[in-house]
Coordinates of C-alpha atoms and ligand atoms in Angstrom, one line a residue:
M1 CA -21.5 20.9 2.8
T2 CA -21.6 20.6 6.2
N3 CA -21.3 23.0 9.2
L4 CA -18.1 21.7 11.2
E5 CA -17.3 22.6 14.6
L6 CA -13.7 24.1 13.8
G7 CA -13.1 25.8 17.0
N8 CA -11.1 23.0 18.7
F9 CA -8.4 23.5 16.4
G10 CA -6.0 26.1 17.4
Q11 CA -4.5 28.5 15.6
D12 CA -1.1 26.5 15.2
F13 CA -2.9 23.4 14.0
L14 CA -1.2 21.6 11.1
W15 CA -3.6 21.6 8.2
G16 CA -1.5 19.6 5.8
T17 CA -1.7 17.1 2.8
A18 CA 0.7 14.2 2.4
T19 CA 2.0 12.3 -0.9
A20 CA 5.1 9.5 -0.8
S21 CA 8.0 10.1 -3.5
Y22 CA 7.5 6.5 -5.6
Q23 CA 3.5 7.4 -6.2
I24 CA 4.2 10.5 -7.1
E25 CA 7.4 12.0 -7.9
G26 CA 8.2 9.7 -11.4
A27 CA 11.6 10.3 -13.3
I28 CA 12.8 7.1 -12.2
A29 CA 16.0 6.6 -13.9
E30 CA 17.2 11.0 -13.1
G31 CA 19.4 12.3 -10.9
S32 CA 21.3 8.7 -11.1
R33 CA 18.4 7.5 -8.4
G34 CA 19.0 3.5 -8.0
R35 CA 16.5 1.1 -8.6
S36 CA 13.7 0.0 -5.4
I37 CA 11.8 -2.7 -4.3
W38 CA 8.6 -0.6 -6.1
D39 CA 10.4 -0.6 -9.6
T40 CA 10.8 -4.4 -9.4
F41 CA 7.6 -5.4 -7.8
S42 CA 5.8 -2.9 -10.0
H43 CA 7.5 -4.2 -13.4
T44 CA 6.9 -7.4 -12.8
P45 CA 3.8 -8.8 -14.8
G46 CA 0.3 -9.7 -12.7
K47 CA 1.8 -8.0 -9.9
V48 CA -0.1 -3.9 -10.0
I49 CA -3.2 -3.4 -11.5
N50 CA -2.9 -2.4 -15.3
G51 CA 0.6 -3.3 -15.3
D52 CA 0.9 0.5 -14.0
T53 CA 4.3 1.5 -12.6
G54 CA 5.4 4.4 -11.1
D55 CA 7.9 5.2 -13.8
V56 CA 6.0 8.5 -15.0
A57 CA 3.3 8.7 -12.3
C58 CA 2.6 12.6 -11.8
D59 CA 5.7 13.4 -12.9
H60 CA 6.2 15.6 -9.5
Y61 CA 10.3 15.5 -10.4
N62 CA 9.8 17.6 -13.3
R63 CA 6.6 19.6 -12.2
L64 CA 8.3 20.6 -8.8
D65 CA 7.0 24.2 -8.8
E66 CA 3.7 23.6 -10.3
D67 CA 3.2 21.4 -7.0
L68 CA 4.4 23.8 -4.5
E69 CA 2.2 26.8 -6.2
L70 CA -1.4 24.0 -5.6
L71 CA 0.0 23.9 -2.5
A72 CA 0.6 27.1 -1.4
D73 CA -2.8 28.3 -3.4
L74 CA -4.3 26.0 -1.0
G75 CA -3.1 27.6 2.3
V76 CA -2.1 24.2 4.5
A77 CA 0.2 25.0 6.9
A78 CA 2.4 21.8 6.3
Y79 CA 3.2 19.4 3.8
R80 CA 3.9 16.0 4.6
F81 CA 6.2 14.3 1.6
S82 CA 8.3 11.1 1.2
I83 CA 12.6 10.7 0.4
A84 CA 13.3 8.4 -2.2
W85 CA 15.9 6.3 -0.3
P86 CA 17.2 5.0 -3.6
R87 CA 17.8 8.7 -4.3
I88 CA 19.9 9.1 -1.6
Q89 CA 21.9 6.0 -1.8
P90 CA 21.1 4.2 -5.4
D91 CA 21.9 0.9 -3.7
G92 CA 21.2 1.5 -0.3
T93 CA 24.5 2.2 1.2
G94 CA 27.4 4.3 0.9
S95 CA 27.7 8.1 0.3
P96 CA 24.9 10.4 -0.4
N97 CA 23.7 11.2 -4.7
Q98 CA 24.2 15.0 -4.4
D99 CA 21.1 15.2 -7.0
G100 CA 19.2 13.3 -4.7
I101 CA 19.7 16.1 -1.8
D102 CA 19.6 18.6 -4.2
F103 CA 16.1 17.7 -5.6
Y104 CA 14.7 17.3 -1.5
S105 CA 16.9 20.6 -1.0
R106 CA 14.9 22.5 -3.6
L107 CA 11.4 21.3 -2.7
V108 CA 12.3 22.2 0.9
D109 CA 13.5 25.1 0.1
G110 CA 10.2 26.0 -2.0
L111 CA 7.7 25.1 0.7
L112 CA 9.9 27.6 3.2
E113 CA 9.4 30.3 1.0
R114 CA 5.7 30.0 0.7
N115 CA 5.0 29.7 4.5
I116 CA 4.9 26.1 4.3
T117 CA 6.5 23.6 7.0
P118 CA 8.1 20.6 5.2
V119 CA 7.4 17.5 6.8
P120 CA 9.4 14.3 5.6
T121 CA 9.5 10.8 6.0
I122 CA 12.3 9.5 5.8
Y123 CA 11.1 5.9 4.8
H124 CA 7.2 5.5 2.6
W125 CA 8.5 2.2 1.1
D126 CA 10.7 2.5 -1.6
L127 CA 13.8 0.6 -0.3
P128 CA 16.7 0.4 -2.8
Q129 CA 17.1 -3.1 -4.6
G130 CA 20.2 -3.3 -3.7
L131 CA 19.4 -3.4 0.4
Q132 CA 16.5 -6.3 -0.6
D133 CA 19.0 -8.5 -2.6
K134 CA 20.6 -9.1 0.9
G135 CA 17.7 -9.8 2.5
G136 CA 15.8 -6.9 2.6
W137 CA 13.5 -5.7 6.1
K138 CA 13.7 -9.4 6.8
V139 CA 17.3 -9.1 7.7
R140 CA 19.0 -7.0 11.0
D141 CA 21.8 -5.0 8.9
T142 CA 19.0 -3.5 7.1
S143 CA 18.1 -1.3 10.5
Y144 CA 21.9 -0.2 10.2
R145 CA 21.5 0.8 7.1
F146 CA 18.2 2.5 7.5
A147 CA 20.1 4.2 10.5
D148 CA 22.9 5.7 7.8
Y149 CA 19.9 6.8 6.0
A150 CA 18.5 8.9 8.6
G151 CA 21.7 10.3 9.3
I152 CA 22.3 11.3 6.2
V153 CA 19.5 13.2 5.0
T154 CA 19.3 14.9 9.1
E155 CA 22.5 16.5 7.9
A156 CA 21.6 17.8 4.7
L157 CA 18.3 19.2 5.2
G158 CA 17.5 19.3 9.3
D159 CA 18.6 22.7 9.5
R160 CA 15.2 23.3 7.7
I161 CA 13.1 20.5 9.1
T162 CA 11.1 20.7 12.3
Q163 CA 9.4 17.7 12.1
W164 CA 10.3 14.5 10.8
I165 CA 8.7 11.0 10.5
T166 CA 10.8 7.4 10.0
L167 CA 8.8 5.5 9.2
N168 CA 5.7 5.2 7.0
E169 CA 2.9 2.5 8.5
P170 CA 5.7 -0.5 9.2
W171 CA 2.6 -2.8 9.4
C172 CA 2.3 -2.3 5.5
S173 CA 5.8 -2.9 5.1
A174 CA 6.0 -6.2 6.5
W175 CA 3.0 -7.9 6.4
L176 CA 1.7 -6.8 3.4
G177 CA 5.2 -7.1 1.8
Y178 CA 6.8 -10.5 3.3
A179 CA 3.6 -12.7 4.3
I180 CA 0.4 -11.5 2.3
G181 CA 2.7 -10.8 -0.5
V182 CA 0.3 -7.8 -2.1
H183 CA 3.2 -5.5 -2.0
A184 CA 6.6 -5.2 -2.7
P185 CA 8.5 -7.3 -2.6
G186 CA 5.7 -9.5 -2.7
E187 CA 6.9 -12.6 -0.4
K188 CA 4.7 -14.5 1.6
N189 CA 6.3 -16.1 4.8
I190 CA 5.2 -15.2 8.1
A191 CA 8.0 -15.6 10.3
D192 CA 9.7 -13.5 7.5
A193 CA 7.1 -11.1 8.2
V194 CA 7.3 -11.3 12.5
S195 CA 11.1 -10.7 11.6
A196 CA 10.5 -7.7 9.3
T197 CA 8.1 -5.9 12.1
H198 CA 11.1 -6.1 14.3
H199 CA 14.0 -4.6 12.1
L200 CA 11.5 -2.1 10.9
L201 CA 10.8 -0.8 14.5
L202 CA 14.5 -1.2 15.7
G203 CA 15.2 0.6 12.6
H204 CA 13.5 3.6 13.7
G205 CA 14.8 3.2 17.2
L206 CA 18.6 3.1 15.9
A207 CA 17.8 6.2 13.4
L208 CA 16.2 8.0 16.8
Q209 CA 19.2 7.6 18.5
K210 CA 21.4 8.8 15.4
M211 CA 18.9 11.9 14.2
R212 CA 19.2 12.7 18.4
T213 CA 22.7 13.5 17.7
L214 CA 22.4 15.8 15.0
T215 CA 18.6 17.8 15.7
D216 CA 16.6 19.2 18.1
A217 CA 13.7 18.6 15.8
Q218 CA 10.2 17.1 16.9
I219 CA 10.5 13.4 15.9
G220 CA 8.0 10.8 15.2
I221 CA 6.9 7.6 13.3
T222 CA 3.5 6.8 11.7
L223 CA 1.1 4.3 11.8
N224 CA -1.4 2.6 10.4
L225 CA -4.1 2.1 13.3
S226 CA -7.5 1.0 13.7
V227 CA -10.7 -0.1 15.4
V228 CA -10.7 -3.9 15.0
R229 CA -14.5 -5.4 16.2
P230 CA -15.4 -8.9 16.8
A231 CA -18.4 -9.8 14.5
S232 CA -20.4 -11.1 17.3
Q233 CA -19.3 -11.5 21.3
D234 CA -19.0 -15.8 20.3
Q235 CA -15.6 -16.3 21.9
A236 CA -14.1 -17.5 18.7
D237 CA -14.8 -14.4 17.2
T238 CA -13.7 -12.2 20.0
D239 CA -10.5 -14.1 20.4
V240 CA -9.6 -13.6 16.7
A241 CA -10.5 -9.8 16.5
R242 CA -8.0 -9.9 19.9
L243 CA -5.2 -11.2 17.6
V244 CA -6.5 -9.0 15.0
D245 CA -5.9 -5.8 16.7
G246 CA -2.6 -7.0 18.2
N247 CA -1.1 -7.5 14.7
L248 CA -2.4 -4.6 13.7
N249 CA -2.0 -1.8 16.3
R250 CA -0.7 -3.6 19.8
I251 CA 2.4 -4.8 17.8
F252 CA 3.8 -1.8 16.8
L253 CA 2.6 0.3 19.7
D254 CA 3.2 -1.8 23.1
P255 CA 7.6 -1.5 22.0
I256 CA 6.8 1.9 21.3
F257 CA 5.5 3.5 24.6
K258 CA 6.0 -0.2 26.9
K259 CA 9.7 -1.6 25.7
S260 CA 7.6 -5.0 25.3
Y261 CA 5.7 -6.7 22.4
P262 CA 2.5 -8.0 23.7
A263 CA 2.2 -11.3 25.2
D264 CA -0.2 -13.0 23.1
L265 CA 1.2 -12.5 19.9
V266 CA 4.7 -13.5 21.2
E267 CA 3.3 -16.5 22.3
H268 CA 1.2 -16.6 18.8
Y269 CA 4.0 -16.3 16.7
G270 CA 6.2 -19.0 19.1
G271 CA 8.0 -17.4 22.1
T272 CA 9.9 -14.2 20.3
I273 CA 8.9 -11.5 17.5
G274 CA 12.1 -11.1 15.3
E275 CA 15.0 -11.9 17.9
A276 CA 14.4 -8.6 20.1
T277 CA 16.4 -8.6 23.0
K278 CA 15.9 -6.2 26.1
E279 CA 18.1 -4.0 24.7
D280 CA 16.5 -4.1 21.1
L281 CA 13.0 -2.8 23.4
D282 CA 15.1 -0.1 25.0
I283 CA 16.4 0.9 21.3
I284 CA 12.7 0.8 19.8
G285 CA 11.1 2.3 22.9
Q286 CA 13.3 6.0 23.5
K287 CA 10.9 8.9 23.9
I288 CA 9.4 9.9 20.1
D289 CA 7.9 13.4 20.3
F290 CA 4.9 12.6 18.6
L291 CA 2.5 9.7 17.2
G292 CA 1.4 10.3 13.5
V293 CA -1.3 7.9 13.6
N294 CA -2.7 7.2 9.2
F295 CA -6.3 6.4 9.5
Y296 CA -9.0 5.0 6.4
F297 CA -11.6 2.7 8.1
P298 CA -12.7 0.1 11.0
S299 CA -12.3 -3.5 10.7
T300 CA -14.9 -6.4 11.6
V301 CA -13.2 -9.5 11.5
V302 CA -15.3 -13.2 12.2
A303 CA -13.9 -16.9 13.1
R304 CA -13.3 -18.9 9.8
Q305 CA -15.5 -21.6 12.0
N306 CA -18.4 -19.0 12.1
I307 CA -18.8 -17.1 8.4
D308 CA -21.9 -19.1 8.2
K309 CA -23.5 -17.5 11.2
A310 CA -22.1 -14.0 10.6
R311 CA -24.0 -14.5 6.9
S312 CA -27.1 -15.5 8.6
N313 CA -26.8 -12.5 10.9
G314 CA -26.4 -10.1 7.6
L315 CA -22.8 -9.7 7.8
Y316 CA -21.3 -9.6 4.1
V317 CA -18.0 -12.1 4.2
D318 CA -15.1 -12.3 0.9
T319 CA -14.6 -15.5 0.8
S320 CA -14.7 -15.6 -3.4
N321 CA -10.3 -15.6 -3.0
E322 CA -8.3 -18.3 -0.8
P323 CA -7.6 -16.7 2.5
N324 CA -4.6 -14.3 2.4
L325 CA -1.4 -16.1 4.9
V326 CA -2.6 -13.5 7.2
D327 CA -6.3 -14.9 7.7
A328 CA -5.0 -17.9 7.4
D329 CA -3.0 -17.8 10.6
F330 CA -5.4 -16.6 13.0
G331 CA -9.0 -18.3 11.1
S332 CA -9.8 -15.0 10.5
A333 CA -11.8 -13.1 7.7
G334 CA -12.8 -9.9 7.3
V335 CA -16.4 -8.5 7.8
H336 CA -18.4 -6.0 6.1
R337 CA -21.9 -4.6 8.0
M338 CA -24.5 -4.8 5.4
G339 CA -25.7 -0.9 5.3
V340 CA -22.4 0.6 5.9
K341 CA -21.2 3.1 3.0
R342 CA -17.6 2.0 1.4
T343 CA -15.5 4.3 -0.5
A344 CA -14.1 2.8 -4.0
M345 CA -11.6 1.3 -2.1
D346 CA -14.4 -1.2 -0.8
W347 CA -13.4 0.5 2.5
E348 CA -16.1 0.8 5.4
I349 CA -16.6 4.9 6.3
E350 CA -17.4 5.2 9.9
A351 CA -15.9 8.2 10.8
G352 CA -16.6 8.0 14.4
A353 CA -14.0 5.0 14.3
L354 CA -11.7 7.8 14.0
T355 CA -12.4 9.4 17.3
E356 CA -12.9 5.5 18.9
L357 CA -9.6 4.9 17.8
L358 CA -7.8 8.1 18.8
V359 CA -9.2 8.2 22.3
R360 CA -7.9 4.4 22.8
V361 CA -4.6 5.6 21.8
H362 CA -4.7 8.1 24.2
D363 CA -6.1 6.0 27.4
D364 CA -4.1 2.8 26.8
Y365 CA -0.6 4.2 25.7
S366 CA 0.5 7.9 25.8
N367 CA -0.7 11.4 26.2
L368 CA 2.1 13.0 23.1
P369 CA 0.3 15.1 20.8
I370 CA -0.8 13.2 17.5
M371 CA -0.5 13.9 14.0
I372 CA -3.1 12.3 11.9
T373 CA -0.6 11.7 8.6
E374 CA -2.9 10.7 6.4
N375 CA -6.9 10.1 6.0
G376 CA -8.6 10.5 2.5
C377 CA -10.9 8.5 0.4
A378 CA -10.5 7.4 -3.0
A379 CA -13.7 8.1 -4.9
H380 CA -15.5 7.5 -8.9
D381 CA -14.2 10.5 -9.9
Y382 CA -14.6 11.9 -13.5
V383 CA -13.8 15.1 -15.3
N384 CA -17.6 16.3 -16.3
P385 CA -18.1 18.3 -19.9
S386 CA -17.6 21.9 -17.9
G387 CA -14.2 20.2 -16.9
E388 CA -15.0 20.1 -13.5
V389 CA -14.5 17.2 -10.8
I390 CA -17.5 17.2 -8.5
D391 CA -16.1 14.8 -5.7
D392 CA -19.1 14.8 -3.2
D393 CA -18.3 11.7 -1.8
R394 CA -14.4 12.7 -0.6
V395 CA -15.7 16.5 0.5
E396 CA -18.6 14.4 2.6
Y397 CA -15.4 11.5 4.3
L398 CA -13.5 14.6 4.6
E399 CA -15.7 16.7 6.6
S400 CA -16.9 14.0 8.7
H401 CA -13.1 13.0 9.4
I402 CA -12.2 16.2 10.2
Q403 CA -15.5 16.7 13.1
A404 CA -14.5 13.1 14.5
L405 CA -10.8 14.8 14.7
S406 CA -12.5 18.1 16.5
N407 CA -14.9 15.2 18.7
A408 CA -11.6 14.1 19.7
I409 CA -10.0 17.1 20.8
A410 CA -12.7 17.5 22.8
K411 CA -13.0 14.3 24.8
G412 CA -9.1 15.6 25.8
V413 CA -6.7 14.4 22.8
D414 CA -3.7 16.4 21.9
V415 CA -4.3 16.7 18.3
S416 CA -1.8 18.3 16.6
G417 CA -2.3 18.2 12.7
Y418 CA -4.5 16.7 9.8
F419 CA -2.8 15.7 6.4
V420 CA -5.2 15.1 3.9
W421 CA -4.2 12.0 1.7
S422 CA -3.7 13.0 -0.9
L423 CA -2.7 16.3 -2.1
L424 CA -2.8 14.7 -6.0
D425 CA -4.1 11.7 -7.9
N426 CA -1.3 8.8 -7.9
F427 CA -0.2 5.8 -8.1
E428 CA -1.8 3.7 -5.0
W429 CA 0.2 0.7 -5.4
A430 CA -1.4 -2.6 -6.1
Y431 CA -4.3 -0.7 -7.6
G432 CA -1.8 1.0 -9.6
Y433 CA -3.9 4.2 -11.5
S434 CA -7.3 2.7 -11.0
R435 CA -8.1 4.4 -7.8
R436 CA -7.5 8.3 -7.2
F437 CA -7.1 9.5 -3.8
G438 CA -6.2 13.3 -4.7
I439 CA -8.0 16.5 -4.2
V440 CA -6.2 17.1 -7.4
W441 CA -7.3 15.3 -10.9
I442 CA -4.2 13.9 -12.3
D443 CA -4.9 13.3 -16.2
Y444 CA -2.2 10.8 -16.7
E445 CA -1.6 11.8 -20.9
T446 CA -1.3 15.4 -20.1
Q447 CA 0.4 15.7 -16.4
R448 CA -2.7 19.0 -16.1
R449 CA -3.7 19.3 -13.2
I450 CA -7.4 19.8 -11.9
P451 CA -7.9 20.7 -8.3
K452 CA -11.2 19.2 -7.5
R453 CA -14.1 20.0 -5.0
S454 CA -12.4 18.6 -2.3
F455 CA -9.5 20.7 -3.0
H456 CA -12.0 23.8 -2.8
R457 CA -13.3 23.1 0.3
Y458 CA -10.4 22.4 1.9
K459 CA -9.1 25.3 1.1
E460 CA -12.2 27.0 3.0
I461 CA -12.1 24.9 5.8
I462 CA -8.4 25.9 6.7
A463 CA -9.3 29.5 5.8
A464 CA -12.4 29.5 8.3
T465 CA -9.9 27.6 11.2
K466 CA -6.9 30.8 10.4
E467 CA -10.5 33.6 10.9
A468 CA -12.0 31.7 14.2
Ligands
FCB1 C1 -1.7 4.1 2.5 C2 -0.2 4.5 2.4 C3 -0.5 5.6 1.1 C4 -1.7 5.3 0.6 C5 -2.7 5.5 1.3 C6 -4.5 4.9 0.4 O1 -1.5 2.6 3.5 O2 0.2 5.0 3.5 O3 0.8 5.5 0.4 O4 -1.1 4.2 -0.8 O5 -2.6 4.5 2.2

C-alpha cells in the first residue's frame, strides 16, 4: 500500500465506480427488452471468447438491491451506469417501454436514498438491433433516433439527474464495430467507420440540443483518449503516430472543442469525415459542461516498414496476426516496450501517461472540468482458500493512477471525479468473462459477490479524502 497525496481532491470530488448495461444486467428477455447488436454479436459463433454472452451476466437486473448495498458500503459519492436503449425503445423508435423506465427509475431512487449521485450514460454500445438493420451508425438517421431516445430518458429521469453522459467511447463504437470488426456489429469497412464517427458525434450534438430544452443538468461525453508515441524519431514512425493519435484523440476532440475535423485526417480519408457540413459541426461543437475521459494505457506505434528496426531496438511487435484494417490503412503496428508491466489485457501500465494526457487536453483544448469516467485493470484474480481475493496488482494500479490524477490537478487541470472500472467483474465484450476488471468478484455459478482487496483499499482512500 502506498501513501497517496490526497490533499488535491476537494470535498465535492466525485469518487465513484462505473458499469455498463449489457456487461452486468443479464435478464435480456425481461421487462419487454428488445434485442441489441450485442445480443446478435455475442450469439454469433466465434465472436466472443468461449461463446460467452450477456444473457445472464451479473444478473444485476434482478439483484439491484444487493448491488446498491455494495455501493453504499464502498462509500462512493457517485455511480456511473448506462441505460440499455432496447429496454427503453425495444426496436429503437417510438414510445417508451414503461418497464424499462421503471427499472432505471428504481436504480436512480435507490442511489439517491443512499446519497449516491447517479451518473447515467445514455449509450454504452447496446444499439437496438432494429436500428442496425436499417444501417446502424453508418446512416445519419440513427443520429436523430439517438436524440429522440436521449429526450425520452431525460424526460423520465431528468428530475433526479444532475450529470448526464451522452455517449461512451464513440471511437470503440465506430472503429472496433465498423472497421476492425471485433465489436458489434462486427463489420469491416474503413469508410463506414468514418461515417459512423460522424454520425455518433452528430447524435451527441443533437441529443445535447434536445436535452438542453428539458434539463439544466450538466451534460458531457465520454471519450477513450490516450497518449500515442512513435517508436522512434524516424519520420515514418512519427507520421504514423500522428495519424493514430488523430484517429483516436483529435478526430473527436477537434469537432467537440473547435468545431472542425483535423485537416490531416480529413485528407487521409479522402476529403470528408462522414458528410459533415458546417451546420453539423456547429451542432457537435455546442458547449458541454464537462469532458469524460476513460484512460487505461499509453500506446507506442511503429511504421510497418520499421518493424525489424523496432525489434532490434528491443521493442516487441506483435505481428502474429494479419494487421487489422485500421493498422493496414495507416501502415502502422502496435509496439510493447520491454520491461513495462502489462495487465491481464496485455495493456501497458504507465500511470504517468494519465497526467501527460490530461495536461495535453487542458493545454490543447479546454479548461473545462474533466471526469475520469473509467480507469482500472484486468488482473489474474482468484479466490484463495480463505475465500478472499487478494488483488494487489489492481490495488497498485488504482493507487498509481489516483496519484497521477493528483499530479494532474497540481499542474492546473480541473478534475471533478474518478470512476473505477468496474464495480463488478462483468462481460468484457469480445473477451467474455475471461477478463475480470471488478473490485468485486462475481462467482458466475452462484452470482455470489465477494469484495476484493481493491474494494477495501478504495473504500479507505475515499474515506481518507473525506477526513482530509
Ligand atoms: C472500455 C469500455 C468498458 C470496459 C473497459 C475495460 O473501453 O468502455 O465497457 O469494457 O473498456
